[in-house]
XYZ file of N, CA, C and O in Angstrom:
780
model
N 82.832 93.351 95.525
C 82.370 91.992 95.723
C 83.508 91.027 95.395
O 84.189 91.166 94.381
N 83.696 90.055 96.256
C 84.772 89.087 96.064
C 84.581 88.330 94.756
O 83.459 88.000 94.376
N 85.693 88.062 94.093
C 85.650 87.381 92.796
C 85.700 85.867 92.915
O 85.568 85.162 91.914
N 85.943 85.371 94.113
C 85.835 83.942 94.412
C 84.975 83.819 95.661
O 84.836 84.772 96.418
N 84.418 82.657 95.873
C 83.590 82.486 97.069
C 84.475 82.575 98.310
O 85.653 82.216 98.275
N 83.905 83.061 99.377
C 84.648 83.156 100.633
C 84.281 81.998 101.562
O 84.393 82.092 102.781
N 83.878 80.893 100.925
C 83.646 79.642 101.644
C 84.450 78.542 100.950
O 83.891 77.726 100.217
N 85.768 78.532 101.182
C 86.617 77.547 100.514
C 86.433 76.152 101.116
O 85.825 76.018 102.188
N 86.956 75.140 100.441
C 86.918 73.788 101.021
C 87.605 73.799 102.397
O 88.611 74.465 102.591
N 87.054 73.081 103.323
C 87.558 73.113 104.698
C 88.650 72.072 104.915
O 88.530 71.179 105.747
N 89.745 72.241 104.191
C 90.891 71.354 104.349
C 91.504 71.553 105.740
O 91.217 72.530 106.434
N 92.357 70.633 106.135
C 93.025 70.745 107.429
C 93.838 72.043 107.500
O 93.786 72.762 108.501
N 94.571 72.360 106.434
C 95.367 73.601 106.432
C 94.483 74.832 106.562
O 94.808 75.761 107.284
N 93.358 74.817 105.862
C 92.459 75.958 105.967
C 91.913 76.073 107.388
O 91.875 77.162 107.962
N 91.477 74.965 107.964
C 90.912 75.016 109.314
C 91.951 75.495 110.328
O 91.619 76.269 111.235
N 93.202 75.055 110.187
C 94.264 75.528 111.091
C 94.504 77.024 110.933
O 94.629 77.762 111.918
N 94.532 77.497 109.693
C 94.749 78.918 109.429
C 93.571 79.738 109.942
O 93.754 80.798 110.553
N 92.366 79.244 109.732
C 91.170 79.921 110.212
C 91.170 80.000 111.740
O 90.864 81.049 112.327
N 91.538 78.903 112.395
C 91.596 78.877 113.863
C 92.594 79.920 114.360
O 92.295 80.680 115.286
N 93.770 79.972 113.745
C 94.792 80.938 114.161
C 94.291 82.374 113.963
O 94.465 83.224 114.837
N 93.671 82.651 112.828
C 93.174 84.004 112.549
C 92.102 84.402 113.561
O 92.121 85.528 114.077
N 91.195 83.502 113.869
C 90.146 83.815 114.838
C 90.737 84.062 116.219
O 90.312 84.969 116.931
N 91.712 83.251 116.595
C 92.358 83.420 117.896
C 93.141 84.731 117.974
O 93.123 85.430 118.974
N 93.806 85.086 116.878
C 94.668 86.263 116.873
C 93.905 87.547 116.575
O 94.170 88.579 117.199
N 92.978 87.510 115.616
C 92.319 88.726 115.136
C 90.824 88.782 115.432
O 90.164 89.748 115.074
N 90.284 87.725 116.020
C 88.874 87.724 116.382
C 87.933 87.263 115.293
O 86.731 87.158 115.515
N 88.459 86.997 114.113
C 87.613 86.529 113.007
C 88.484 85.956 111.896
O 89.668 86.237 111.822
N 87.868 85.172 111.039
C 88.568 84.685 109.847
C 88.673 85.855 108.876
O 87.749 86.649 108.742
N 89.787 85.963 108.239
C 90.049 87.110 107.370
C 89.774 86.735 105.914
O 90.135 85.654 105.459
N 89.135 87.653 105.194
C 88.745 87.383 103.810
C 89.915 86.977 102.906
O 89.740 86.076 102.080
N 91.115 87.583 103.021
C 92.210 87.113 102.166
C 92.545 85.631 102.398
O 92.875 84.918 101.445
N 92.439 85.168 103.639
C 92.678 83.747 103.919
C 91.585 82.880 103.310
O 91.859 81.801 102.791
N 90.362 83.379 103.380
C 89.251 82.634 102.783
C 89.442 82.513 101.274
O 89.216 81.439 100.699
N 89.856 83.598 100.638
C 90.074 83.560 99.179
C 91.216 82.610 98.842
O 91.099 81.779 97.929
N 92.321 82.719 99.574
C 93.480 81.854 99.311
C 93.177 80.402 99.643
O 93.820 79.488 99.113
N 92.180 80.172 100.506
C 91.832 78.813 100.916
C 91.404 77.905 99.785
O 91.404 76.683 99.933
N 91.101 78.471 98.628
C 90.747 77.641 97.465
C 91.969 76.939 96.885
O 91.813 76.031 96.070
N 93.155 77.365 97.278
C 94.394 76.747 96.797
C 95.282 76.508 98.018
O 95.985 77.416 98.464
N 95.263 75.307 98.591
C 95.965 75.056 99.848
C 97.446 75.440 99.853
O 97.945 75.938 100.854
N 98.123 75.260 98.741
C 99.552 75.619 98.735
C 99.753 77.124 98.729
O 100.694 77.632 99.330
N 98.877 77.862 98.051
C 98.941 79.325 98.111
C 98.655 79.775 99.537
O 99.380 80.602 100.102
N 97.603 79.230 100.141
C 97.250 79.569 101.517
C 98.420 79.300 102.461
O 98.805 80.165 103.258
N 99.008 78.130 102.364
C 100.092 77.749 103.259
C 101.332 78.610 103.003
O 102.012 79.035 103.941
N 101.614 78.895 101.739
C 102.758 79.753 101.417
C 102.585 81.161 101.972
O 103.518 81.745 102.529
N 101.375 81.717 101.842
C 101.120 83.047 102.390
C 101.207 83.039 103.911
O 101.756 83.967 104.507
N 100.686 82.011 104.541
C 100.744 81.922 106.002
C 102.195 81.842 106.479
O 102.581 82.521 107.441
N 103.002 81.045 105.810
C 104.415 80.922 106.201
C 105.151 82.239 105.983
O 105.976 82.641 106.801
N 104.853 82.930 104.877
C 105.469 84.231 104.629
C 105.101 85.201 105.748
O 105.962 85.893 106.299
N 103.823 85.270 106.110
C 103.386 86.197 107.156
C 104.030 85.873 108.507
O 104.389 86.785 109.256
N 104.187 84.600 108.826
C 104.850 84.234 110.082
C 106.305 84.683 110.077
O 106.821 85.147 111.098
N 106.956 84.578 108.937
C 108.346 85.029 108.823
C 108.437 86.547 108.930
O 109.261 87.083 109.681
N 107.582 87.260 108.209
C 107.585 88.727 108.211
C 107.342 89.262 109.619
O 107.940 90.266 110.024
N 106.493 88.600 110.384
C 106.181 89.051 111.751
C 107.414 89.050 112.647
O 107.444 89.760 113.656
N 108.443 88.297 112.284
C 109.661 88.239 113.107
C 110.733 89.224 112.670
O 111.763 89.334 113.313
N 110.508 89.950 111.577
C 111.483 90.960 111.157
C 111.459 92.096 112.165
O 110.389 92.601 112.523
N 112.627 92.549 112.615
C 112.625 93.548 113.673
C 113.743 94.593 113.572
O 114.116 95.195 114.580
N 114.271 94.830 112.398
C 115.308 95.857 112.245
C 114.725 97.253 112.050
O 115.415 98.242 112.250
N 113.481 97.339 111.649
C 112.846 98.610 111.322
C 111.832 98.990 112.398
O 111.066 98.141 112.867
N 111.804 100.251 112.791
C 110.837 100.771 113.749
C 109.416 100.409 113.313
O 109.069 100.522 112.129
N 108.593 99.979 114.273
C 107.241 99.501 113.957
C 106.372 100.581 113.315
O 105.588 100.289 112.400
N 106.464 101.837 113.759
C 105.654 102.896 113.149
C 106.087 103.185 111.720
O 105.250 103.404 110.846
N 107.397 103.179 111.473
C 107.871 103.394 110.101
C 107.406 102.258 109.199
O 106.979 102.491 108.063
N 107.471 101.041 109.709
C 107.002 99.890 108.943
C 105.522 100.036 108.617
O 105.096 99.823 107.481
N 104.723 100.439 109.609
C 103.281 100.597 109.406
C 102.980 101.682 108.384
O 102.117 101.504 107.515
N 103.687 102.804 108.460
C 103.447 103.884 107.503
C 103.796 103.455 106.086
O 103.085 103.781 105.130
N 104.893 102.712 105.940
C 105.279 102.224 104.613
C 104.227 101.272 104.058
O 103.830 101.373 102.891
N 103.772 100.350 104.883
C 102.768 99.370 104.466
C 101.472 100.072 104.056
O 100.900 99.799 103.003
N 101.019 101.000 104.886
C 99.748 101.650 104.586
C 99.851 102.618 103.411
O 98.901 102.753 102.635
N 100.996 103.278 103.234
C 101.169 104.146 102.064
C 101.135 103.317 100.788
O 100.555 103.724 99.777
N 101.743 102.146 100.835
C 101.713 101.250 99.681
C 100.288 100.775 99.408
O 99.815 100.801 98.266
N 99.576 100.353 100.453
C 98.195 99.885 100.295
C 97.302 100.992 99.750
O 96.451 100.745 98.890
N 97.496 102.221 100.241
C 96.695 103.345 99.759
C 96.997 103.628 98.290
O 96.093 103.924 97.513
N 98.268 103.515 97.889
C 98.640 103.744 96.481
C 97.968 102.738 95.561
O 97.545 103.081 94.460
N 97.877 101.504 96.021
C 97.255 100.450 95.215
C 95.735 100.564 95.268
O 95.040 100.219 94.321
N 95.220 101.080 96.370
C 93.777 101.202 96.528
C 93.156 99.990 97.189
O 92.018 99.636 96.901
N 93.899 99.355 98.097
C 93.384 98.170 98.788
C 92.663 98.593 100.057
O 93.284 98.805 101.099
N 91.349 98.704 99.985
C 90.587 99.123 101.162
C 90.640 98.064 102.260
O 90.572 98.396 103.443
N 90.771 96.775 101.895
C 90.901 95.742 102.932
C 92.168 95.991 103.743
O 92.129 95.973 104.984
N 93.271 96.252 103.081
C 94.543 96.469 103.781
C 94.514 97.736 104.620
O 95.063 97.777 105.725
N 93.876 98.783 104.121
C 93.774 100.027 104.888
C 92.908 99.807 106.133
O 93.251 100.266 107.217
N 91.811 99.104 105.986
C 90.922 98.791 107.100
C 91.671 97.994 108.167
O 91.694 98.370 109.346
N 92.314 96.914 107.768
C 93.042 96.070 108.719
C 94.224 96.831 109.306
O 94.494 96.754 110.511
N 94.933 97.602 108.484
C 96.079 98.376 108.967
C 95.699 99.385 110.029
O 96.414 99.572 111.016
N 94.566 100.055 109.843
C 94.096 100.982 110.878
C 93.861 100.249 112.196
O 94.302 100.683 113.254
N 93.153 99.131 112.120
C 92.863 98.368 113.333
C 94.134 97.864 113.993
O 94.344 98.045 115.197
N 94.996 97.221 113.200
C 96.224 96.630 113.730
C 97.108 97.680 114.410
O 97.623 97.460 115.512
N 97.267 98.828 113.770
C 98.146 99.854 114.321
C 97.499 100.614 115.469
O 98.187 101.066 116.382
N 96.194 100.732 115.466
C 95.481 101.282 116.621
C 95.690 100.369 117.829
O 95.972 100.834 118.932
N 95.563 99.068 117.604
C 95.736 98.098 118.691
C 97.128 98.172 119.312
O 97.284 97.956 120.502
N 98.142 98.466 118.526
C 99.488 98.527 119.088
C 99.864 99.928 119.561
O 100.955 100.157 120.042
N 98.913 100.877 119.482
C 99.111 102.180 120.094
C 99.681 103.271 119.212
O 100.175 104.282 119.721
N 99.581 103.125 117.920
C 100.080 104.173 117.025
C 99.230 105.437 117.163
O 98.025 105.358 117.405
N 99.858 106.587 117.009
C 99.191 107.882 117.103
C 98.017 107.924 116.120
O 98.198 107.830 114.911
N 96.782 108.073 116.612
C 95.615 108.069 115.716
C 95.652 109.187 114.678
O 95.100 109.031 113.592
N 96.307 110.299 114.985
C 96.395 111.388 114.007
C 97.136 110.919 112.763
O 96.789 111.292 111.641
N 98.151 110.080 112.953
C 98.918 109.572 111.808
C 98.096 108.589 110.992
O 98.220 108.526 109.774
N 97.247 107.826 111.660
C 96.374 106.895 110.934
C 95.351 107.652 110.098
O 95.110 107.314 108.952
N 94.760 108.687 110.672
C 93.741 109.461 109.952
C 94.316 110.265 108.792
O 93.661 110.431 107.764
N 95.520 110.775 108.952
C 96.098 111.669 107.945
C 96.790 110.931 106.814
O 97.164 111.543 105.814
N 96.938 109.625 106.928
C 97.759 108.894 105.965
C 97.381 109.103 104.499
O 98.266 109.336 103.676
N 96.114 109.067 104.111
C 95.816 109.275 102.687
C 96.217 110.667 102.183
O 96.354 110.863 100.991
N 96.393 111.611 103.099
C 96.786 112.978 102.739
C 98.131 113.333 103.373
O 98.337 114.456 103.819
N 99.029 112.382 103.454
C 100.258 112.586 104.222
C 101.084 113.768 103.731
O 101.744 114.430 104.525
N 101.046 114.067 102.451
C 101.841 115.191 101.931
C 101.337 116.541 102.461
O 102.112 117.461 102.629
N 100.056 116.638 102.735
C 99.493 117.890 103.231
C 99.473 117.966 104.761
O 99.243 119.031 105.320
N 99.673 116.860 105.439
C 99.561 116.818 106.888
C 100.866 117.242 107.566
O 101.960 116.999 107.057
N 100.729 117.830 108.741
C 101.886 118.257 109.522
C 102.226 117.284 110.644
O 103.101 117.567 111.458
N 101.577 116.134 110.700
C 101.796 115.207 111.817
C 102.990 114.277 111.623
O 103.360 113.560 112.548
N 103.611 114.299 110.458
C 104.700 113.367 110.173
C 106.059 114.045 110.211
O 106.206 115.196 109.795
N 107.054 113.298 110.656
C 108.432 113.781 110.650
C 108.994 113.692 109.229
O 108.409 113.047 108.348
N 110.152 114.307 109.013
C 110.807 114.211 107.701
C 111.132 112.765 107.356
O 110.961 112.333 106.206
N 111.591 111.986 108.335
C 111.892 110.582 108.088
C 110.633 109.815 107.698
O 110.646 109.014 106.755
N 109.537 110.047 108.392
C 108.281 109.365 108.050
C 107.825 109.731 106.640
O 107.361 108.867 105.893
N 107.989 110.991 106.273
C 107.628 111.414 104.910
C 108.500 110.706 103.877
O 108.010 110.268 102.832
N 109.792 110.586 104.162
C 110.687 109.877 103.238
C 110.273 108.417 103.095
O 110.287 107.858 101.992
N 109.906 107.796 104.203
C 109.486 106.389 104.169
C 108.233 106.228 103.300
O 108.147 105.313 102.472
N 107.262 107.121 103.461
C 106.029 107.010 102.669
C 106.277 107.334 101.197
O 105.703 106.691 100.312
N 107.156 108.293 100.929
C 107.500 108.583 99.540
C 108.195 107.378 98.902
O 107.918 107.021 97.749
N 109.079 106.744 99.653
C 109.773 105.547 99.169
C 108.766 104.423 98.894
O 108.833 103.764 97.850
N 107.801 104.235 99.810
C 106.786 103.195 99.616
C 105.982 103.448 98.349
O 105.728 102.530 97.568
N 105.585 104.696 98.129
C 104.833 105.012 96.915
C 105.695 104.822 95.668
O 105.201 104.356 94.645
N 106.974 105.171 95.763
C 107.873 105.014 94.619
C 108.065 103.561 94.225
O 108.064 103.216 93.036
N 108.226 102.700 95.217
C 108.380 101.263 94.930
C 107.081 100.695 94.370
O 107.093 99.833 93.489
N 105.954 101.183 94.865
C 104.653 100.665 94.461
C 104.263 101.118 93.061
O 103.473 100.453 92.388
N 104.831 102.234 92.599
C 104.530 102.718 91.249
C 104.908 101.664 90.220
O 105.749 100.800 90.465
N 104.285 101.742 89.052
C 104.575 100.786 87.992
C 104.985 101.531 86.729
O 104.136 102.151 86.097
N 106.270 101.519 86.365
C 107.378 100.839 87.029
C 107.809 101.597 88.276
O 107.499 102.778 88.426
N 108.547 100.926 89.176
C 109.023 101.607 90.376
C 109.805 102.867 90.022
O 110.528 102.906 89.029
N 109.653 103.894 90.843
C 110.286 105.182 90.587
C 110.834 105.728 91.904
O 110.113 106.399 92.648
N 112.080 105.386 92.203
C 112.714 105.796 93.451
C 113.953 106.614 93.119
O 114.848 106.142 92.420
N 114.003 107.837 93.624
C 115.153 108.714 93.397
C 116.340 108.236 94.235
O 116.171 107.820 95.386
N 117.525 108.303 93.658
C 118.737 107.885 94.365
C 118.943 108.667 95.655
O 119.340 108.094 96.677
N 118.677 109.973 95.637
C 118.900 110.766 96.852
C 117.951 110.354 97.973
O 118.319 110.370 99.152
N 116.728 109.950 97.645
C 115.791 109.467 98.654
C 116.315 108.174 99.274
O 116.348 108.026 100.497
N 116.745 107.238 98.439
C 117.290 105.975 98.944
C 118.522 106.230 99.809
O 118.676 105.629 100.880
N 119.399 107.128 99.382
C 120.602 107.446 100.165
C 120.248 108.034 101.525
O 120.859 107.673 102.540
N 119.258 108.938 101.571
C 118.824 109.504 102.860
C 118.316 108.411 103.790
O 118.619 108.395 104.987
N 117.528 107.501 103.239
C 116.970 106.434 104.065
C 118.054 105.484 104.565
O 118.035 105.093 105.738
N 118.989 105.107 103.721
C 120.089 104.241 104.166
C 120.868 104.937 105.271
O 121.209 104.323 106.299
N 121.133 106.214 105.091
C 121.891 106.978 106.089
C 121.144 107.050 107.424
O 121.736 106.855 108.482
N 119.832 107.323 107.386
C 119.042 107.487 108.618
C 118.701 106.150 109.279
O 118.653 106.066 110.504
N 118.455 105.129 108.482
C 117.977 103.856 109.029
C 119.083 102.827 109.235
O 118.961 101.960 110.096
N 120.126 102.881 108.408
C 121.117 101.810 108.365
C 120.697 100.774 107.337
O 119.519 100.687 106.967
N 121.652 100.018 106.866
C 121.368 99.068 105.786
C 120.392 97.963 106.166
O 119.488 97.647 105.386
N 120.515 97.325 107.361
C 119.541 96.267 107.675
C 118.092 96.774 107.680
O 117.199 96.126 107.123
N 117.850 97.922 108.300
C 116.481 98.454 108.345
C 116.016 98.896 106.965
O 114.832 98.749 106.626
N 116.926 99.426 106.137
C 116.564 99.827 104.781
C 116.156 98.608 103.952
O 115.171 98.645 103.207
N 116.890 97.516 104.095
C 116.541 96.279 103.387
C 115.179 95.776 103.872
O 114.327 95.377 103.068
N 114.948 95.825 105.187
C 113.655 95.391 105.721
C 112.520 96.278 105.219
O 111.451 95.784 104.853
N 112.757 97.586 105.171
C 111.754 98.518 104.651
C 111.391 98.155 103.212
O 110.210 98.061 102.861
N 112.395 97.932 102.398
C 112.168 97.596 100.990
C 111.394 96.279 100.864
O 110.429 96.182 100.099
N 111.799 95.283 101.640
C 111.117 93.983 101.598
C 109.682 94.104 102.111
O 108.766 93.480 101.558
N 109.466 94.916 103.147
C 108.123 95.094 103.701
C 107.191 95.703 102.669
O 106.022 95.294 102.546
N 107.684 96.677 101.928
C 106.875 97.310 100.883
C 106.552 96.295 99.782
O 105.429 96.235 99.280
N 107.534 95.476 99.430
C 107.294 94.443 98.417
C 106.247 93.440 98.896
O 105.357 93.036 98.134
N 106.315 93.054 100.171
C 105.321 92.134 100.732
C 103.938 92.781 100.696
O 102.945 92.137 100.338
N 103.861 94.067 101.055
C 102.555 94.736 101.023
C 102.022 94.843 99.610
O 100.813 94.765 99.397
N 102.902 94.996 98.628
C 102.439 94.989 97.238
C 101.798 93.647 96.906
O 100.751 93.601 96.250
N 102.395 92.555 97.361
C 101.809 91.228 97.154
C 100.430 91.162 97.801
O 99.449 90.777 97.160
N 100.348 91.558 99.061
C 99.065 91.506 99.786
C 98.003 92.367 99.099
O 96.898 91.910 98.811
N 98.339 93.641 98.894
C 97.353 94.596 98.373
C 96.913 94.249 96.965
O 95.735 94.384 96.631
N 97.835 93.834 96.137
C 97.468 93.492 94.764
C 96.623 92.218 94.724
O 95.677 92.117 93.947
N 96.950 91.246 95.565
C 96.133 90.034 95.664
C 94.719 90.401 96.104
O 93.730 90.012 95.478
N 94.613 91.178 97.184
C 93.300 91.527 97.725
C 92.472 92.357 96.742
O 91.288 92.104 96.558
N 93.111 93.355 96.127
C 92.392 94.198 95.170
C 91.941 93.373 93.964
O 90.807 93.509 93.496
N 92.822 92.506 93.455
C 92.464 91.681 92.296
C 91.351 90.692 92.631
O 90.526 90.364 91.777
N 91.307 90.231 93.884
C 90.263 89.304 94.319
C 88.952 90.017 94.643
O 87.954 89.374 94.955
N 88.960 91.353 94.591
C 87.742 92.110 94.872
C 87.425 92.204 96.357
O 86.282 92.445 96.736
N 88.436 92.025 97.213
C 88.213 92.074 98.654
C 88.228 93.527 99.121
O 89.102 94.298 98.751
N 87.247 93.876 99.918
C 87.135 95.244 100.423
C 87.092 95.217 101.946
O 87.152 94.151 102.562
N 86.966 96.383 102.519
C 86.968 96.541 103.972
C 86.114 95.470 104.648
O 84.999 95.197 104.223
N 86.662 94.889 105.696
C 85.969 93.827 106.421
C 85.451 94.334 107.770
O 84.939 93.567 108.569
N 85.591 95.635 108.032
C 85.052 96.214 109.255
C 85.964 96.168 110.464
O 85.518 96.398 111.579
N 87.245 95.869 110.269
C 88.172 95.858 111.400
C 88.234 97.234 112.059
O 88.178 97.355 113.274
N 88.369 98.278 111.262
C 88.506 99.627 111.784
C 87.278 100.037 112.579
O 87.381 100.770 113.559
N 86.128 99.540 112.187
C 84.886 99.900 112.867
C 84.878 99.453 114.328
O 84.143 100.009 115.138
N 85.695 98.448 114.647
C 85.682 97.911 116.014
C 86.628 98.648 116.952
O 86.707 98.309 118.127
N 87.344 99.637 116.456
C 88.235 100.388 117.339
C 87.804 101.838 117.398
O 87.106 102.332 116.527
N 88.216 102.493 118.439
C 87.828 103.881 118.649
C 88.851 104.781 117.998
O 89.867 105.109 118.597
N 88.582 105.156 116.766
C 89.480 106.068 116.054
C 88.777 107.398 115.862
O 88.605 107.873 114.756
N 88.366 107.996 116.957
C 87.706 109.295 116.865
C 88.690 110.295 116.275
O 89.844 110.349 116.691
N 88.256 111.065 115.283
C 89.174 112.020 114.665
C 89.568 113.114 115.645
O 88.790 113.490 116.516
N 90.784 113.557 115.524
C 91.244 114.668 116.340
C 90.765 115.961 115.708
O 90.522 116.013 114.500
N 90.594 117.027 116.488
C 90.110 118.293 115.920
C 90.975 118.741 114.746
O 92.192 118.659 114.794
N 90.296 119.189 113.693
C 91.007 119.698 112.527
C 91.428 118.640 111.532
O 92.069 118.935 110.538
N 91.101 117.370 111.776
C 91.481 116.300 110.854
C 90.239 115.641 110.297
O 89.334 115.272 111.038
N 90.207 115.483 108.988
C 89.075 114.829 108.325
C 89.063 113.354 108.669
O 90.073 112.791 109.087
N 87.944 112.712 108.443
C 87.831 111.297 108.790
C 88.006 110.364 107.602
O 87.936 109.162 107.774
N 88.240 110.881 106.411
C 88.440 109.952 105.287
C 89.794 109.315 105.451
O 90.798 109.953 105.504
N 89.824 107.995 105.597
C 91.064 107.340 105.941
C 91.452 106.193 105.024
O 92.361 105.466 105.299
N 90.753 106.007 103.930
C 91.222 105.036 102.946
C 90.600 105.347 101.596
O 89.604 106.020 101.498
N 91.258 104.851 100.607
C 90.770 105.022 99.250
C 89.943 103.828 98.854
O 90.221 102.719 99.266
N 88.975 104.065 98.037
C 88.209 102.954 97.500
C 89.058 102.220 96.482
O 89.831 102.830 95.759
N 88.951 100.887 96.404
C 89.738 100.159 95.435
C 89.253 100.377 94.007
O 89.871 99.908 93.074
N 88.149 101.055 93.807
C 87.615 101.253 92.451
C 87.486 102.724 92.148
O 87.144 103.534 92.895
């Protein structure tokens, strides 16, 4: 249950953000509603998200896996729900979406994808725990610009997931609106509960 009301004051900034979210995602998003109680927080988060959307040095699937591995580590069911929908919409392999909470046991990921998810979990740990050899492999495979973007993307997802989890925001049903039928041999549990 959300820890603040999801009916914030309808300031001009909130209404603009709500309009954009409805146009882009089909509905107002609970994190925006929660942030709407503080217009400068709302506006700062919106500006950050617009900037992040233009980052393009890192492969989109690697970015998605890093974001979702971080969200799963934190236990943000809202982020996992939205991430499934968002990545399904852009055509990501559904097997990778379904297997993400069990990525270490799954055979659907490449060595690079596994390194990216391990790195995301390492950064998300408290305190962060990233092995030098893992970072060196990623710099070598991705190049420095993409490695910096990967690191920043994970940090941004930590901000999102920790905000959402602390606010008590849970799945908003985004995933329910897409056809993510499980592939044979793959379980359907695809996110962790935040509690």
